[in-house]
Amino acid sequence: MDKDISSAVIRRLPRYLRYLEELMNEGFERISSSELSKRMNVTASQIRQDLNNFGGFGTQGYGYNVDHLHDEIAKILGLNTVHPVIIIGAGNLGQAITRYIRSGNMSFDIIGLFDIDRKLSNKSVAGRKIMMYEEMPAFLSKNRVDIAALTIPREDALRVASDVIRNGVKAIWNFTHTDIPVPDDVVVENVHLSDSLMQLSYNLAVRTCSGST
Amino acid sequence: MDKDISSAVIRRLPRYLRYLEELMNEGFERISSSELSKRMNVTASQIRQDLNNFGGFGTQGYGYNVDHLHDEIAKILGLNTVHPVIIIGAGNLGQAITRYIRSGNMSFDIIGLFDIDRKLSNKSVAGRKIMMYEEMPAFLSKNRVDIAALTIPREDALRVASDVIRNGVKAIWNFTHTDIPVPDDVVVENVHLSDSLMQLSYNLAVRTCSGST
């Protein structure tokens, strides 16, 4: 796989996938870059450029085969395999994410939740057991886990991250309100909820200061 | 307020704020751009450039006054006022976000949750009442609401967005798995959880294909 594709292009691929899924659900077999461009509200040339990064999957005069393009992008994103995921922190957010992933037809499977709260012991969320945090090392030694989602207070983030990394997890989905430094062979994806809330706040402030737009 | 500041700079500001809060908690009164650069793992010149966009708040040989810089960035982000927020969809995710915002010392206040599930009627989350969705228009006519968070199924997203916009809400925090087209005077901030999960999946795929890194 070509590692030189810009991360900006990679970040746009999930959105392509989302629109291609909608097209599949609507029964489309093929779509031109200009039709796709109208739906996605980006230029057709952007679409062609993005998809050319992967050898381009379109044919002149025919457009893109929706199923094929969907599958190719899914493959690029590593979605042609199921990734086992654990959730650390089984509060509302951990439970919300568990239900979300379990309800979607996605290439991710929650195989366990962990928490330190004894009241949650042996309870289940969407059919998946909540275990105690101290059981995690043994669990990780017996089960392959691709991704650990951290839905815990920020003050626990570094310690928990170092625990999961020490036990072989290579990807961290970080919902804590802090940055997590990791070794080179581990990837982190941050979902900083307050950052996105601040973008909204900024946009509201700009609008107020400049009068109505 | 200068509207020409690049959105990339604006997107970096919440992270500055986060580090400045940490510094305040640790009792720092001032910090040089080079110290801040080490902590944040970005170049000192990037920091100086970013902050120069706002007239620069540093003094040669002294560095930045932590409190002052924090307050200035907060002001730029519109955090010097409290934004009333409603949550539409009071399931796990809506509840998680309510608890998150209510527990933080943030410039946002959840003033109500709405749902269509009658079983949730008159229940509360973190001290905030869940109301029925049909009560929303009357609520919005009586209360100023800056931001509506949509934590609902994707198939309801467009209808609900159009309802809140019709009732005067100017900012949408979109957790649904779909894009929401809005008029020019309305802003949307998307939190597409599956997109960030796919970034992790991509990074895992790249690593596997290129051998260990």
Short mmCIF file of C-alpha atoms in Angstrom, two decimals:
data_model
loop_
_atom_site.label_atom_id
_atom_site.label_comp_id
_atom_site.label_asym_id
_atom_site.label_seq_id
_atom_site.Cartn_x
_atom_site.Cartn_y
_atom_site.Cartn_z
CA MET A 1 0.00 0.00 0.00
CA ASP A 2 1.28 3.44 -0.95
CA LYS A 3 2.23 5.32 2.18
CA ASP A 4 2.63 8.63 0.36
CA ILE A 5 -1.04 9.46 0.06
CA SER A 6 -1.62 12.68 1.94
CA SER A 7 -3.41 12.42 5.22
CA ALA A 8 -5.89 15.04 3.97
CA VAL A 9 -7.00 12.63 1.25
CA ILE A 10 -7.24 9.76 3.71
CA ARG A 11 -9.35 11.93 6.01
CA ARG A 12 -11.78 12.54 3.17
CA LEU A 13 -12.25 8.85 2.33
CA PRO A 14 -14.76 8.01 5.09
CA ARG A 15 -17.04 10.70 3.69
CA TYR A 16 -16.85 9.14 0.20
CA LEU A 17 -17.72 5.83 1.78
CA ARG A 18 -20.73 7.35 3.50
CA TYR A 19 -22.09 8.76 0.24
CA LEU A 20 -21.38 5.55 -1.65
CA GLU A 21 -23.33 3.61 0.99
CA GLU A 22 -26.26 5.96 0.50
CA LEU A 23 -26.06 5.45 -3.26
CA MET A 24 -25.99 1.67 -2.79
CA ASN A 25 -29.05 1.89 -0.53
CA GLU A 26 -30.80 3.95 -3.19
CA GLY A 27 -30.00 1.29 -5.79
CA PHE A 28 -27.42 3.19 -7.84
CA GLU A 29 -25.00 1.02 -9.81
CA ARG A 30 -22.83 3.79 -11.17
CA ILE A 31 -22.28 7.50 -10.75
CA SER A 32 -20.32 10.16 -12.62
CA SER A 33 -17.87 12.37 -10.80
CA SER A 34 -20.10 15.35 -11.57
CA GLU A 35 -23.19 13.74 -10.02
CA LEU A 36 -21.15 12.65 -7.00
CA SER A 37 -19.75 16.17 -6.80
CA LYS A 38 -23.26 17.67 -6.59
CA ARG A 39 -24.29 15.27 -3.83
CA MET A 40 -21.13 15.75 -1.82
CA ASN A 41 -20.84 19.47 -2.46
CA VAL A 42 -17.20 19.30 -3.56
CA THR A 43 -15.81 19.90 -7.05
CA ALA A 44 -15.73 17.08 -9.57
CA SER A 45 -12.04 17.76 -10.08
CA GLN A 46 -11.41 17.29 -6.36
CA ILE A 47 -13.17 13.94 -6.56
CA ARG A 48 -11.15 12.84 -9.59
CA GLN A 49 -7.92 13.97 -7.95
CA ASP A 50 -8.70 12.21 -4.69
CA LEU A 51 -9.61 8.94 -6.37
CA ASN A 52 -6.66 9.09 -8.75
CA ASN A 53 -4.47 8.65 -5.71
CA PHE A 54 -5.58 5.05 -5.70
CA GLY A 55 -5.20 4.47 -9.41
CA GLY A 56 -8.65 5.93 -10.12
CA PHE A 57 -11.61 3.64 -10.33
CA GLY A 58 -13.64 5.52 -12.93
CA THR A 59 -14.09 4.92 -16.63
CA GLN A 60 -14.49 7.78 -19.12
CA GLY A 61 -18.15 8.13 -20.11
CA TYR A 62 -19.29 5.48 -17.62
CA GLY A 63 -18.36 7.03 -14.30
CA TYR A 64 -17.69 5.04 -11.20
CA ASN A 65 -19.11 1.66 -10.38
CA VAL A 66 -20.60 2.36 -6.96
CA ASP A 67 -20.11 -1.10 -5.45
CA HIS A 68 -16.58 -1.41 -6.75
CA LEU A 69 -15.53 2.06 -5.64
CA HIS A 70 -17.07 1.42 -2.21
CA ASP A 71 -15.18 -1.84 -1.83
CA GLU A 72 -11.89 -0.34 -2.96
CA ILE A 73 -12.13 2.56 -0.52
CA ALA A 74 -13.19 0.18 2.26
CA LYS A 75 -10.13 -1.93 1.49
CA ILE A 76 -7.82 1.11 1.58
CA LEU A 77 -9.25 2.06 4.95
CA GLY A 78 -8.63 -1.45 6.26
CA LEU A 79 -12.33 -2.20 6.57
CA ASN A 80 -12.17 -5.53 4.75
CA THR A 81 -11.36 -7.15 8.05
CA VAL A 82 -13.02 -6.97 11.47
CA HIS A 83 -11.12 -5.04 14.11
CA PRO A 84 -11.61 -6.19 17.70
CA VAL A 85 -12.11 -3.18 19.97
CA ILE A 86 -12.20 -2.77 23.75
CA ILE A 87 -13.78 0.12 25.60
CA ILE A 88 -12.10 1.35 28.75
CA GLY A 89 -14.57 3.31 30.84
CA ALA A 90 -18.09 1.87 30.77
CA GLY A 91 -19.97 5.04 31.71
CA ASN A 92 -22.45 6.80 29.44
CA LEU A 93 -19.94 7.60 26.74
CA GLY A 94 -18.42 4.11 26.72
CA GLN A 95 -21.90 2.62 26.56
CA ALA A 96 -22.98 5.02 23.82
CA ILE A 97 -19.99 4.05 21.70
CA THR A 98 -20.57 0.37 22.34
CA ARG A 99 -24.20 0.60 21.23
CA TYR A 100 -23.23 2.71 18.25
CA ILE A 101 -20.64 0.26 16.98
CA ARG A 102 -22.77 -2.79 17.79
CA SER A 103 -25.78 -1.38 15.95
CA GLY A 104 -23.93 -0.43 12.78
CA ASN A 105 -22.84 -2.73 10.03
CA MET A 106 -19.25 -1.88 10.64
CA SER A 107 -15.89 -3.51 10.48
CA PHE A 108 -15.40 -3.16 14.20
CA ASP A 109 -16.46 -5.44 17.00
CA ILE A 110 -16.54 -4.52 20.65
CA ILE A 111 -15.21 -7.59 22.41
CA GLY A 112 -15.18 -6.22 25.93
CA LEU A 113 -15.65 -3.23 28.20
CA PHE A 114 -13.59 -2.48 31.28
CA ASP A 115 -14.23 -0.27 34.26
CA ILE A 116 -13.00 0.22 37.83
CA ASP A 117 -16.53 0.60 39.23
CA ARG A 118 -17.42 -2.70 40.98
CA LYS A 119 -21.12 -1.90 40.60
CA LEU A 120 -20.74 -2.46 36.86
CA SER A 121 -19.11 -5.87 37.28
CA ASN A 122 -20.74 -8.57 35.15
CA LYS A 123 -23.30 -6.18 33.71
CA SER A 124 -23.62 -6.08 29.95
CA VAL A 125 -23.97 -3.39 27.29
CA ALA A 126 -25.51 -4.38 23.97
CA GLY A 127 -24.59 -7.98 24.67
CA ARG A 128 -21.01 -7.28 25.69
CA LYS A 129 -19.75 -7.94 29.20
CA ILE A 130 -18.28 -5.28 31.46
CA MET A 131 -15.15 -6.60 33.15
CA MET A 132 -13.04 -5.13 35.91
CA TYR A 133 -10.01 -3.12 34.86
CA GLU A 134 -7.59 -5.45 36.62
CA GLU A 135 -8.77 -8.29 34.36
CA MET A 136 -7.57 -6.40 31.29
CA PRO A 137 -3.95 -7.66 31.06
CA ALA A 138 -5.10 -11.29 31.16
CA PHE A 139 -7.83 -10.51 28.62
CA LEU A 140 -5.32 -8.86 26.29
CA SER A 141 -2.94 -11.79 26.53
CA LYS A 142 -5.73 -14.15 25.41
CA ASN A 143 -7.53 -11.96 22.83
CA ARG A 144 -6.30 -9.96 19.88
CA VAL A 145 -7.39 -6.35 20.33
CA ASP A 146 -6.71 -3.82 17.57
CA ILE A 147 -8.16 -0.71 19.16
CA ALA A 148 -8.70 0.50 22.73
CA ALA A 149 -11.21 3.32 23.16
CA LEU A 150 -10.51 5.45 26.23
CA THR A 151 -13.70 6.93 27.66
CA ILE A 152 -12.30 7.74 31.08
CA PRO A 153 -11.45 10.88 33.06
CA ARG A 154 -8.43 12.77 31.72
CA GLU A 155 -6.38 12.22 34.87
CA ASP A 156 -6.38 8.46 34.18
CA ALA A 157 -5.56 8.75 30.47
CA LEU A 158 -1.77 8.43 30.50
CA ARG A 159 -1.70 5.51 32.95
CA VAL A 160 -4.38 3.56 31.11
CA ALA A 161 -2.81 4.28 27.72
CA SER A 162 0.51 2.99 28.95
CA ASP A 163 -1.22 -0.15 30.35
CA VAL A 164 -2.91 -1.01 27.04
CA ILE A 165 0.22 -0.26 25.02
CA ARG A 166 2.32 -2.44 27.31
CA ASN A 167 -0.17 -5.21 26.64
CA GLY A 168 0.18 -4.96 22.90
CA VAL A 169 -2.62 -2.65 21.69
CA LYS A 170 -1.45 -0.58 18.71
CA ALA A 171 -4.28 1.91 18.27
CA ILE A 172 -5.93 4.22 20.78
CA TRP A 173 -9.22 6.00 20.22
CA ASN A 174 -8.86 8.82 22.69
CA PHE A 175 -11.97 10.53 24.06
CA THR A 176 -10.19 12.02 27.06
CA HIS A 177 -9.61 15.73 27.21
CA THR A 178 -5.85 15.40 26.94
CA ASP A 179 -3.14 14.49 24.43
CA ILE A 180 -1.55 11.08 24.78
CA PRO A 181 2.10 10.69 23.74
CA VAL A 182 2.72 7.22 22.28
CA PRO A 183 5.62 5.24 20.78
CA ASP A 184 6.12 5.36 16.99
CA ASP A 185 4.38 2.05 16.41
CA VAL A 186 1.16 3.12 18.11
CA VAL A 187 -1.46 5.40 16.58
CA VAL A 188 -3.84 7.70 18.41
CA GLU A 189 -7.00 9.25 17.09
CA ASN A 190 -8.43 12.01 19.26
CA VAL A 191 -12.08 12.91 19.66
CA HIS A 192 -11.83 16.07 21.72
CA LEU A 193 -15.49 16.96 22.16
CA SER A 194 -14.83 20.35 23.69
CA ASP A 195 -12.62 21.34 20.74
CA SER A 196 -15.50 20.95 18.34
CA LEU A 197 -17.83 22.77 20.70
CA MET A 198 -15.34 25.66 20.73
CA GLN A 199 -15.41 25.82 16.93
CA LEU A 200 -19.14 26.40 17.14
CA SER A 201 -18.65 29.00 19.81
CA TYR A 202 -16.02 30.76 17.66
CA ASN A 203 -18.33 30.81 14.67
CA LEU A 204 -21.15 32.23 16.77
CA ALA A 205 -18.78 34.92 18.10
CA VAL A 206 -17.56 35.87 14.62
CA ARG A 207 -21.13 36.20 13.41
CA THR A 208 -22.18 38.34 16.33
CA CYS A 209 -19.19 40.69 15.99
CA SER A 210 -19.56 41.16 12.26
CA GLY A 211 -23.33 41.67 12.41
CA SER A 212 -25.68 39.26 10.73
CA THR A 213 -24.34 37.62 7.59
CA MET B 1 -12.94 40.54 15.12
CA ASP B 2 -10.69 39.67 12.20
CA LYS B 3 -12.51 37.21 9.99
CA ASP B 4 -9.42 36.44 7.90
CA ILE B 5 -7.71 34.18 10.39
CA SER B 6 -7.33 30.81 8.74
CA SER B 7 -9.61 28.08 9.98
CA ALA B 8 -6.52 25.91 10.54
CA VAL B 9 -5.29 28.39 13.15
CA ILE B 10 -8.72 28.57 14.76
CA ARG B 11 -8.81 24.77 14.94
CA ARG B 12 -5.52 24.78 16.83
CA LEU B 13 -6.68 27.29 19.47
CA PRO B 14 -8.62 24.85 21.69
CA ARG B 15 -5.45 22.84 22.07
CA TYR B 16 -3.53 25.94 23.21
CA LEU B 17 -6.30 26.58 25.68
CA ARG B 18 -6.02 23.04 27.02
CA TYR B 19 -2.29 23.38 27.63
CA LEU B 20 -2.68 26.83 29.15
CA GLU B 21 -5.27 25.43 31.58
CA GLU B 22 -2.80 22.73 32.58
CA LEU B 23 -0.12 25.38 33.13
CA MET B 24 -2.52 27.44 35.24
CA ASN B 25 -3.33 24.36 37.33
CA GLU B 26 0.36 23.75 37.81
CA GLY B 27 0.81 27.33 39.01
CA PHE B 28 2.74 28.74 36.04
CA GLU B 29 2.49 32.50 35.60
CA ARG B 30 4.43 32.77 32.37
CA ILE B 31 5.89 30.55 29.71
CA SER B 32 8.26 31.06 26.80
CA SER B 33 7.27 29.92 23.32
CA SER B 34 10.10 27.39 23.43
CA GLU B 35 8.86 25.82 26.68
CA LEU B 36 5.30 25.79 25.38
CA SER B 37 6.61 24.25 22.16
CA LYS B 38 8.21 21.38 24.07
CA ARG B 39 5.03 20.65 25.99
CA MET B 40 2.77 20.83 22.96
CA ASN B 41 5.17 19.08 20.62
CA VAL B 42 4.95 21.77 17.93
CA THR B 43 7.67 24.21 16.84
CA ALA B 44 8.16 27.47 18.71
CA SER B 45 7.89 29.30 15.40
CA GLN B 46 4.48 27.72 14.78
CA ILE B 47 3.37 28.96 18.18
CA ARG B 48 4.63 32.47 17.53
CA GLN B 49 3.01 32.52 14.10
CA ASP B 50 -0.31 31.27 15.41
CA LEU B 51 -0.43 33.76 18.24
CA ASN B 52 0.73 36.65 16.04
CA ASN B 53 -2.56 36.28 14.21
CA PHE B 54 -4.14 37.89 17.22
CA GLY B 55 -1.59 40.62 17.67
CA GLY B 56 0.74 38.34 19.65
CA PHE B 57 0.54 38.31 23.39
CA GLY B 58 4.16 37.59 24.18
CA THR B 59 6.95 39.92 25.28
CA GLN B 60 10.56 39.43 24.18
CA GLY B 61 12.56 37.90 27.04
CA TYR B 62 9.50 37.40 29.22
CA GLY B 63 7.39 35.01 27.22
CA TYR B 64 3.66 34.74 27.53
CA ASN B 65 1.61 35.57 30.56
CA VAL B 66 -0.33 32.33 30.98
CA ASP B 67 -3.53 33.81 32.45
CA HIS B 68 -3.64 36.62 29.94
CA LEU B 69 -2.99 34.38 26.95
CA HIS B 70 -5.64 31.95 28.18
CA ASP B 71 -8.20 34.73 28.55
CA GLU B 72 -7.43 36.21 25.14
CA ILE B 73 -7.78 32.87 23.37
CA ALA B 74 -10.96 32.13 25.31
CA LYS B 75 -12.33 35.49 24.18
CA ILE B 76 -11.43 34.79 20.54
CA LEU B 77 -13.23 31.47 20.79
CA GLY B 78 -16.31 33.18 22.19
CA LEU B 79 -15.90 31.49 25.58
CA ASN B 80 -16.24 34.68 27.60
CA THR B 81 -20.00 34.15 27.53
CA VAL B 82 -22.16 31.17 28.41
CA HIS B 83 -23.78 29.44 25.47
CA PRO B 84 -27.13 27.76 26.15
CA VAL B 85 -27.21 24.32 24.54
CA ILE B 86 -30.00 21.81 23.97
CA ILE B 87 -29.51 18.10 23.33
CA ILE B 88 -31.85 16.38 20.92
CA GLY B 89 -31.80 12.67 21.51
CA ALA B 90 -31.51 11.72 25.20
CA GLY B 91 -30.08 8.22 24.73
CA ASN B 92 -26.63 7.16 25.94
CA LEU B 93 -24.75 9.59 23.74
CA GLY B 94 -27.00 12.55 24.58
CA GLN B 95 -26.68 11.70 28.26
CA ALA B 96 -22.91 11.29 28.00
CA ILE B 97 -22.57 14.71 26.40
CA THR B 98 -24.86 16.29 28.98
CA ARG B 99 -22.82 14.86 31.85
CA TYR B 100 -19.59 15.85 30.16
CA ILE B 101 -20.61 19.47 29.67
CA ARG B 102 -22.26 19.72 33.10
CA SER B 103 -19.19 18.37 34.87
CA GLY B 104 -16.68 20.62 33.14
CA ASN B 105 -15.97 24.22 33.95
CA MET B 106 -17.05 25.24 30.48
CA SER B 107 -18.75 28.12 28.78
CA PHE B 108 -21.66 25.97 27.78
CA ASP B 109 -24.81 25.17 29.67
CA ILE B 110 -27.22 22.40 28.80
CA ILE B 111 -30.63 23.95 29.36
CA GLY B 112 -32.74 21.05 28.16
CA LEU B 113 -32.84 17.63 26.53
CA PHE B 114 -35.48 16.45 24.09
CA ASP B 115 -36.53 12.99 22.99
CA ILE B 116 -39.49 11.25 21.35
CA ASP B 117 -39.39 8.31 23.80
CA ARG B 118 -42.29 8.83 26.26
CA LYS B 119 -40.54 6.60 28.79
CA LEU B 120 -37.93 9.36 29.21
CA SER B 121 -40.53 12.06 29.88
CA ASN B 122 -39.79 14.11 33.01
CA LYS B 123 -36.65 12.14 33.78
CA SER B 124 -33.49 14.13 34.38
CA VAL B 125 -29.85 13.85 33.38
CA ALA B 126 -27.29 15.61 35.55
CA GLY B 127 -30.02 17.89 36.86
CA ARG B 128 -31.46 18.75 33.46
CA LYS B 129 -34.98 17.75 32.47
CA ILE B 130 -35.79 15.58 29.47
CA MET B 131 -38.74 17.04 27.58
CA MET B 132 -40.75 15.62 24.73
CA TYR B 133 -39.70 16.62 21.23
CA GLU B 134 -43.04 18.29 20.47
CA GLU B 135 -42.39 20.73 23.32
CA MET B 136 -39.27 22.01 21.59
CA PRO B 137 -40.76 24.84 19.46
CA ALA B 138 -42.45 26.40 22.50
CA PHE B 139 -39.23 25.97 24.50
CA LEU B 140 -37.18 27.66 21.79
CA SER B 141 -39.60 30.57 21.57
CA LYS B 142 -39.15 31.19 25.30
CA ASN B 143 -35.43 30.43 25.73
CA ARG B 144 -32.36 31.59 23.89
CA VAL B 145 -30.51 28.55 22.57
CA ASP B 146 -27.15 28.98 20.84
CA ILE B 147 -26.37 25.37 20.00
CA ALA B 148 -28.43 22.25 19.34
CA ALA B 149 -26.58 18.94 19.64
CA LEU B 150 -28.12 16.20 17.51
CA THR B 151 -27.58 12.77 19.05
CA ILE B 152 -30.30 11.00 17.08
CA PRO B 153 -30.46 8.37 14.34
CA ARG B 154 -29.23 9.59 10.97
CA GLU B 155 -32.62 9.15 9.32
CA ASP B 156 -34.07 11.86 11.59
CA ALA B 157 -31.18 14.29 11.15
CA LEU B 158 -32.44 16.46 8.30
CA ARG B 159 -35.96 16.85 9.68
CA VAL B 160 -34.75 17.70 13.18
CA ALA B 161 -32.10 20.10 11.87
CA SER B 162 -34.72 21.92 9.84
CA ASP B 163 -36.99 22.10 12.91
CA VAL B 164 -34.34 23.68 15.13
CA ILE B 165 -33.19 26.08 12.41
CA ARG B 166 -36.78 27.17 11.77
CA ASN B 167 -37.00 27.94 15.46
CA GLY B 168 -33.94 30.18 15.41
CA VAL B 169 -30.99 27.99 16.43
CA LYS B 170 -27.83 29.11 14.59
CA ALA B 171 -25.37 26.35 15.44
CA ILE B 172 -25.69 22.59 15.14
CA TRP B 173 -23.38 20.08 16.80
CA ASN B 174 -23.97 17.10 14.59
CA PHE B 175 -23.28 13.59 15.93
CA THR B 176 -25.42 11.87 13.29
CA HIS B 177 -23.74 9.78 10.65
CA THR B 178 -24.76 12.14 7.83
CA ASP B 179 -23.99 15.60 6.47
CA ILE B 180 -26.53 18.33 7.18
CA PRO B 181 -26.91 21.11 4.59
CA VAL B 182 -27.75 24.43 6.29
CA PRO B 183 -28.40 28.05 5.27
CA ASP B 184 -25.44 30.48 5.22
CA ASP B 185 -26.23 31.95 8.62
CA VAL B 186 -26.14 28.58 10.38
CA VAL B 187 -22.97 26.69 11.31
CA VAL B 188 -22.54 22.95 11.67
CA GLU B 189 -19.78 21.11 13.45
CA ASN B 190 -19.66 17.38 12.74
CA VAL B 191 -18.48 14.68 15.08
CA HIS B 192 -18.52 11.66 12.81
CA LEU B 193 -17.37 8.93 15.17
CA SER B 194 -17.01 6.30 12.48
CA ASP B 195 -14.74 8.61 10.44
CA SER B 196 -12.22 8.74 13.23
CA LEU B 197 -12.49 5.00 13.76
CA MET B 198 -11.69 4.53 10.07
CA GLN B 199 -8.53 6.64 10.45
CA LEU B 200 -7.35 4.18 13.06
CA SER B 201 -8.25 1.28 10.85
CA TYR B 202 -6.34 2.86 7.95
CA ASN B 203 -3.27 3.37 10.09
CA LEU B 204 -3.42 -0.23 11.28
CA ALA B 205 -3.72 -1.40 7.65
CA VAL B 206 -0.77 0.71 6.49
CA ARG B 207 1.38 -0.67 9.28
CA THR B 208 0.46 -4.25 8.55
CA CYS B 209 1.14 -3.88 4.81
CA SER B 210 4.50 -2.18 5.24
CA GLY B 211 5.69 -4.58 7.92
CA SER B 212 6.43 -3.36 11.43
CA THR B 213 7.59 0.22 11.65
#
